[in-house]
Amino acid sequence: MYSRCEKKMKKKIFVMMLVCILGLSLASGILLAGEKKLKFAWCPTITDPFYFMIGRGAQKKANELGVDLFVSEYPKAWAPEIQVPILKAVATRGDIDLLFTGPSSTEALIAPLREIYAMGIEVITVDTYIGDGDYSKPSDYSFPLAYIGTDNFLGGKEVAEHLAKMIGYKGKVFVETTNPDVSSVVNRVKGFKEGIKKYPDIELVGVEYCLDVQEKAQSQVAAALQANPDIVGIFGTNLYSAQGAYQAVVNAGLTGAVKIATWDATEDLIAALRSGKVDLILAQKPAEIGSLAVEWGYKYFHGEKVPKKIVPGFFFFTKDNVDKPESQQYIYK
Ligand code: T6T
């Protein structure tokens, strides 16, 4: 049996503990309320499944970290004159801590992004970069926190290696790409050229720019096949170039005779691979790119040093692995 005094003592301790717990939670509540929730903006460069996937990865990470993610309008075409007004509208909202986007031109996006940075908004470029992409040395384009994207040069080089093998290391090849001033595709073409250099019997007969319009890619490849009926291999450097390229080959009745290496694992290209209309797909990791942008942005605001370049890998789809369960995660769904 407890004495009255012991009982009183216990009650006192219990009340004191309650007061402490209440005090602590109140204090932390005030702290939480005082710590502003971070708000990031994801500004896609064009309406396509690759950018939807970046957004999906970003949203998942934002949910995990408790970051607010604003997603801007998707531009209807690949063009600085369409992208820049969207970026400016997002920046002038006044509530964005960090904005991440894929610059639609290495040069034309430097000044607009610098203006946004000068408004106090941190910038990360994903998929594409400004200038030469080296943000580690001081320059008028080194203000972004980081560039996060695929090693496009390496990917282009490896595509060349695969395509060379598929065509027996000889014959004419053609490249369908989008723009001459967009870092991603420019480096894919450079890497491809480097890759085929070591095969003297392979001749690159042309590089055409469709400005990211599939119909234009299709007509350019059709024209190339007419001008060079002995083309044996084509590299389509992104999803619209690739989709246009294989359609042109199908229409010319050359499926199988002309080997097609493509980039970006859309469901359309995966179906084309299954049915033998394309022979190779390089899949980037867009969801990971989006996730990393949010994660590093968050870490930056919590005092961590951000690496200037972050490079997720890529994956090759062939007819042999396209149906394997472990490959399915790389499809842009
Ligand atoms: O290939 C991607 C992206 O990496 C490139 O910069 C632009 O085209 C895509 O969005 C695919 O359409």
XYZ file of C-alpha atoms and ligand atoms in Angstrom:
345
model
C 0.000 0.000 0.000
C 1.199 3.498 -0.829
C 1.093 6.173 1.840
C -0.891 9.379 1.099
C 2.449 11.150 0.783
C 3.790 8.620 -1.771
C 0.542 8.877 -3.731
C 0.823 12.683 -3.764
C 4.447 12.432 -4.867
C 3.556 10.081 -7.753
C 0.754 12.404 -8.865
C 3.165 15.334 -8.816
C 5.735 13.451 -10.950
C 3.006 12.411 -13.384
C 1.773 16.002 -13.740
C 5.338 17.268 -14.217
C 5.966 14.699 -16.944
C 2.767 15.714 -18.703
C 3.796 19.368 -18.554
C 7.231 18.488 -20.000
C 5.753 16.449 -22.867
C 3.265 19.209 -23.637
C 5.993 21.829 -23.491
C 8.264 19.866 -25.803
C 5.610 19.210 -28.390
C 4.516 22.844 -28.275
C 8.113 23.934 -28.762
C 8.650 21.589 -31.694
C 5.303 22.678 -33.114
C 6.464 26.284 -33.066
C 9.730 25.192 -34.720
C 7.910 23.284 -37.440
C 5.584 26.170 -38.026
C 8.570 28.511 -38.177
C 10.414 26.364 -40.744
C 8.924 27.311 -44.114
C 7.999 24.378 -46.347
C 10.267 24.324 -49.393
C 8.583 24.971 -52.723
C 10.227 23.722 -55.932
C 9.046 24.213 -59.496
C 9.429 21.644 -62.250
C 9.258 23.291 -65.674
C 9.237 20.671 -68.474
C 10.739 21.534 -71.868
C 8.167 19.892 -74.140
C 5.142 17.653 -73.939
C 6.554 14.134 -74.159
C 6.709 10.947 -72.068
C 10.339 11.539 -71.086
C 9.387 14.757 -69.269
C 6.272 13.179 -67.746
C 8.607 10.593 -66.215
C 10.906 13.283 -64.791
C 7.817 14.871 -63.208
C 6.706 11.544 -61.785
C 10.095 10.849 -60.150
C 10.226 14.397 -58.814
C 6.738 14.205 -57.304
C 7.505 10.920 -55.557
C 10.644 12.338 -53.952
C 8.870 15.610 -53.064
C 6.164 13.624 -51.250
C 8.816 11.676 -49.365
C 10.680 14.806 -48.279
C 7.685 17.042 -47.642
C 8.581 19.491 -50.415
C 5.815 21.325 -52.290
C 6.205 20.722 -56.031
C 4.671 23.107 -58.523
C 4.553 21.796 -62.110
C 4.355 24.383 -64.862
C 2.519 24.137 -68.153
C 4.111 21.723 -70.676
C 5.378 23.642 -73.759
C 3.751 22.409 -76.981
C 6.956 22.657 -79.008
C 10.694 22.664 -78.447
C 11.471 26.389 -78.574
C 13.095 29.000 -76.281
C 10.398 31.513 -77.304
C 7.772 29.172 -75.840
C 9.802 27.973 -72.842
C 11.098 31.336 -71.565
C 7.695 33.026 -70.925
C 6.585 29.941 -68.995
C 9.746 30.049 -66.849
C 9.323 33.767 -66.195
C 5.700 33.333 -65.167
C 6.719 30.653 -62.681
C 9.535 32.801 -61.267
C 7.276 35.821 -60.758
C 4.844 33.810 -58.586
C 7.169 34.827 -55.765
C 6.921 31.603 -53.771
C 9.472 29.354 -55.525
C 12.738 28.429 -53.770
C 14.194 26.325 -56.569
C 13.307 25.765 -60.197
C 14.478 22.880 -62.354
C 14.110 22.650 -66.097
C 15.740 21.358 -69.276
C 17.100 24.355 -71.224
C 15.840 24.191 -74.825
C 19.043 25.855 -76.069
C 22.607 25.987 -74.736
C 22.870 29.749 -75.468
C 19.358 31.222 -75.590
C 18.488 30.058 -72.074
C 21.557 31.509 -70.305
C 20.208 35.050 -69.834
C 16.625 34.102 -68.869
C 17.794 31.536 -66.329
C 20.358 33.975 -64.932
C 17.563 36.539 -64.440
C 15.542 33.953 -62.544
C 18.562 33.119 -60.390
C 19.041 36.838 -59.693
C 15.465 36.905 -58.335
C 16.683 34.630 -55.522
C 15.565 31.329 -57.034
C 18.034 28.434 -57.165
C 18.286 26.692 -60.531
C 19.071 23.083 -61.474
C 19.182 22.060 -65.122
C 18.032 18.536 -65.906
C 18.508 16.555 -69.129
C 20.099 19.505 -70.959
C 22.503 22.220 -69.875
C 23.486 25.795 -70.678
C 26.897 26.833 -72.023
C 29.229 23.850 -72.084
C 27.541 22.361 -69.026
C 30.574 22.796 -66.808
C 29.097 24.679 -63.839
C 32.192 24.021 -61.720
C 34.295 26.813 -63.206
C 33.269 30.472 -62.913
C 31.472 31.745 -66.029
C 28.282 33.594 -66.941
C 26.445 30.265 -66.966
C 27.898 28.591 -63.862
C 25.123 29.793 -61.499
C 22.992 26.583 -61.541
C 23.416 24.340 -58.536
C 23.897 21.310 -60.785
C 23.318 19.602 -64.097
C 21.553 16.253 -63.713
C 21.268 14.094 -66.821
C 22.429 11.211 -68.970
C 25.967 10.962 -70.330
C 24.757 11.551 -73.870
C 28.183 11.362 -75.484
C 28.845 7.957 -73.958
C 25.352 6.770 -74.922
C 25.842 7.917 -78.534
C 29.165 6.115 -78.684
C 27.678 2.888 -77.368
C 24.752 3.150 -79.801
C 27.313 3.395 -82.633
C 29.022 0.254 -81.385
C 25.730 -1.700 -81.340
C 24.601 -0.398 -84.730
C 28.000 -1.149 -86.286
C 27.689 -4.741 -85.131
C 24.121 -5.029 -86.441
C 25.177 -3.915 -89.938
C 28.271 -6.129 -90.046
C 30.662 -3.183 -89.569
C 30.100 -1.791 -93.068
C 27.732 0.319 -95.139
C 26.019 3.698 -95.137
C 24.399 5.088 -92.016
C 22.244 8.140 -91.378
C 21.403 10.176 -88.246
C 18.047 11.821 -87.577
C 18.207 14.298 -84.706
C 16.352 17.366 -83.400
C 18.348 20.606 -82.946
C 21.915 21.813 -83.418
C 21.937 23.797 -80.132
C 20.512 21.356 -77.603
C 23.178 19.733 -75.442
C 21.544 16.304 -75.098
C 21.124 15.494 -78.780
C 24.279 17.333 -79.869
C 26.323 15.072 -77.586
C 24.500 11.956 -78.794
C 25.495 12.795 -82.378
C 29.076 13.607 -81.332
C 29.345 10.325 -79.432
C 27.888 8.412 -82.380
C 30.403 9.970 -84.781
C 33.208 9.098 -82.382
C 31.924 5.537 -82.088
C 31.820 4.821 -85.819
C 35.228 6.442 -86.413
C 37.009 3.186 -85.784
C 35.118 1.395 -88.578
C 36.519 2.620 -91.897
C 33.874 0.763 -93.898
C 31.018 2.641 -92.285
C 30.086 5.917 -93.962
C 27.876 8.543 -92.322
C 25.862 9.968 -95.254
C 23.912 12.632 -93.393
C 22.626 14.253 -90.211
C 19.212 15.966 -90.353
C 17.427 18.156 -87.780
C 13.658 17.715 -87.304
C 13.332 20.325 -84.515
C 11.644 17.640 -82.427
C 8.723 17.232 -84.844
C 7.996 13.584 -85.649
C 6.399 14.240 -89.069
C 9.447 16.252 -90.117
C 11.743 13.430 -88.991
C 9.712 10.977 -91.032
C 9.906 13.049 -94.220
C 13.633 13.742 -93.749
C 14.398 10.032 -93.350
C 12.190 9.210 -96.353
C 14.179 11.732 -98.413
C 17.493 10.310 -97.156
C 16.423 6.786 -98.147
C 15.516 8.022 -101.625
C 18.826 9.828 -102.027
C 20.800 6.832 -100.654
C 18.855 3.607 -101.262
C 21.797 1.630 -99.866
C 21.533 3.041 -96.320
C 21.782 0.078 -93.926
C 21.543 1.767 -90.540
C 19.776 4.742 -88.946
C 20.197 6.341 -85.536
C 17.210 8.364 -84.256
C 18.609 10.445 -81.395
C 15.422 11.025 -79.395
C 11.905 9.751 -79.295
C 10.366 11.942 -82.027
C 13.378 11.493 -84.346
C 13.317 7.754 -83.730
C 9.548 7.326 -84.136
C 9.643 9.326 -87.389
C 12.649 7.333 -88.629
C 11.175 3.890 -88.182
C 7.851 4.987 -89.745
C 9.721 6.148 -92.842
C 11.549 2.814 -93.046
C 8.273 0.886 -92.648
C 6.656 3.008 -95.383
C 9.611 2.380 -97.693
C 9.156 -1.380 -97.164
C 12.673 -1.637 -95.713
C 11.884 -3.069 -92.265
C 14.665 -5.448 -91.280
C 16.901 -4.409 -94.200
C 17.684 -1.086 -92.537
C 18.704 -1.492 -88.900
C 17.348 1.160 -86.573
C 18.910 2.271 -83.308
C 16.730 4.546 -81.202
C 16.770 6.551 -77.982
C 14.028 6.814 -75.319
C 11.903 3.879 -74.242
C 8.384 5.036 -75.079
C 5.659 2.412 -75.291
C 5.506 3.142 -79.039
C 9.206 2.320 -79.505
C 8.996 -0.721 -77.241
C 6.116 -2.070 -79.369
C 8.170 -1.335 -82.498
C 11.112 -3.260 -81.022
C 8.880 -6.238 -80.262
C 7.546 -6.271 -83.818
C 10.982 -5.912 -85.416
C 10.507 -2.335 -86.685
C 13.384 -1.084 -84.549
C 16.431 -2.999 -83.360
C 17.778 -1.154 -80.332
C 16.541 1.361 -77.773
C 18.628 3.325 -75.314
C 16.440 4.025 -72.275
C 17.401 6.957 -70.084
C 16.354 7.101 -66.427
C 14.044 10.128 -66.375
C 12.262 9.282 -63.116
C 15.636 9.061 -61.389
C 16.664 12.413 -62.908
C 13.530 14.065 -61.458
C 13.964 12.389 -58.107
C 17.609 13.485 -57.866
C 16.712 17.086 -58.715
C 14.316 17.267 -55.763
C 16.635 15.340 -53.459
C 19.674 17.531 -54.139
C 17.606 20.706 -54.007
C 16.327 19.629 -50.598
C 19.842 18.737 -49.415
C 21.125 22.119 -50.591
C 18.590 23.937 -48.428
C 19.684 21.742 -45.519
C 23.311 22.792 -45.852
C 24.772 20.022 -48.043
C 27.192 20.670 -50.890
C 25.674 19.715 -54.228
C 27.861 17.998 -56.863
C 27.910 20.146 -60.015
C 27.218 17.192 -62.290
C 25.088 14.150 -61.488
C 24.842 11.435 -64.121
C 22.367 8.558 -63.833
C 23.076 5.673 -66.194
C 21.109 4.213 -69.100
C 19.853 0.830 -70.253
C 19.751 -0.865 -73.647
C 16.631 -2.681 -74.794
C 17.025 -5.375 -77.433
C 14.564 -7.919 -78.720
C 16.201 -10.451 -76.359
C 15.620 -8.577 -73.103
C 12.506 -6.495 -73.853
C 10.138 -8.965 -72.213
C 12.306 -9.789 -69.214
C 10.660 -8.708 -65.932
C 13.755 -6.751 -64.823
C 13.663 -4.622 -68.030
C 10.116 -3.343 -67.504
C 11.162 -0.633 -65.024
C 12.985 1.230 -67.832
C 9.895 1.753 -70.022
C 8.547 5.334 -69.979
C 4.987 4.660 -68.865
O 15.446 12.403 -75.437
C 14.681 13.186 -74.573
C 15.553 14.244 -73.985
O 16.652 13.645 -73.369
C 16.035 15.197 -75.075
O 16.794 16.232 -74.531
C 14.879 15.754 -75.848
O 14.073 14.706 -76.321
C 13.544 13.830 -75.335
O 12.726 14.544 -74.474
C 12.683 12.787 -75.995
O 11.705 13.396 -76.782
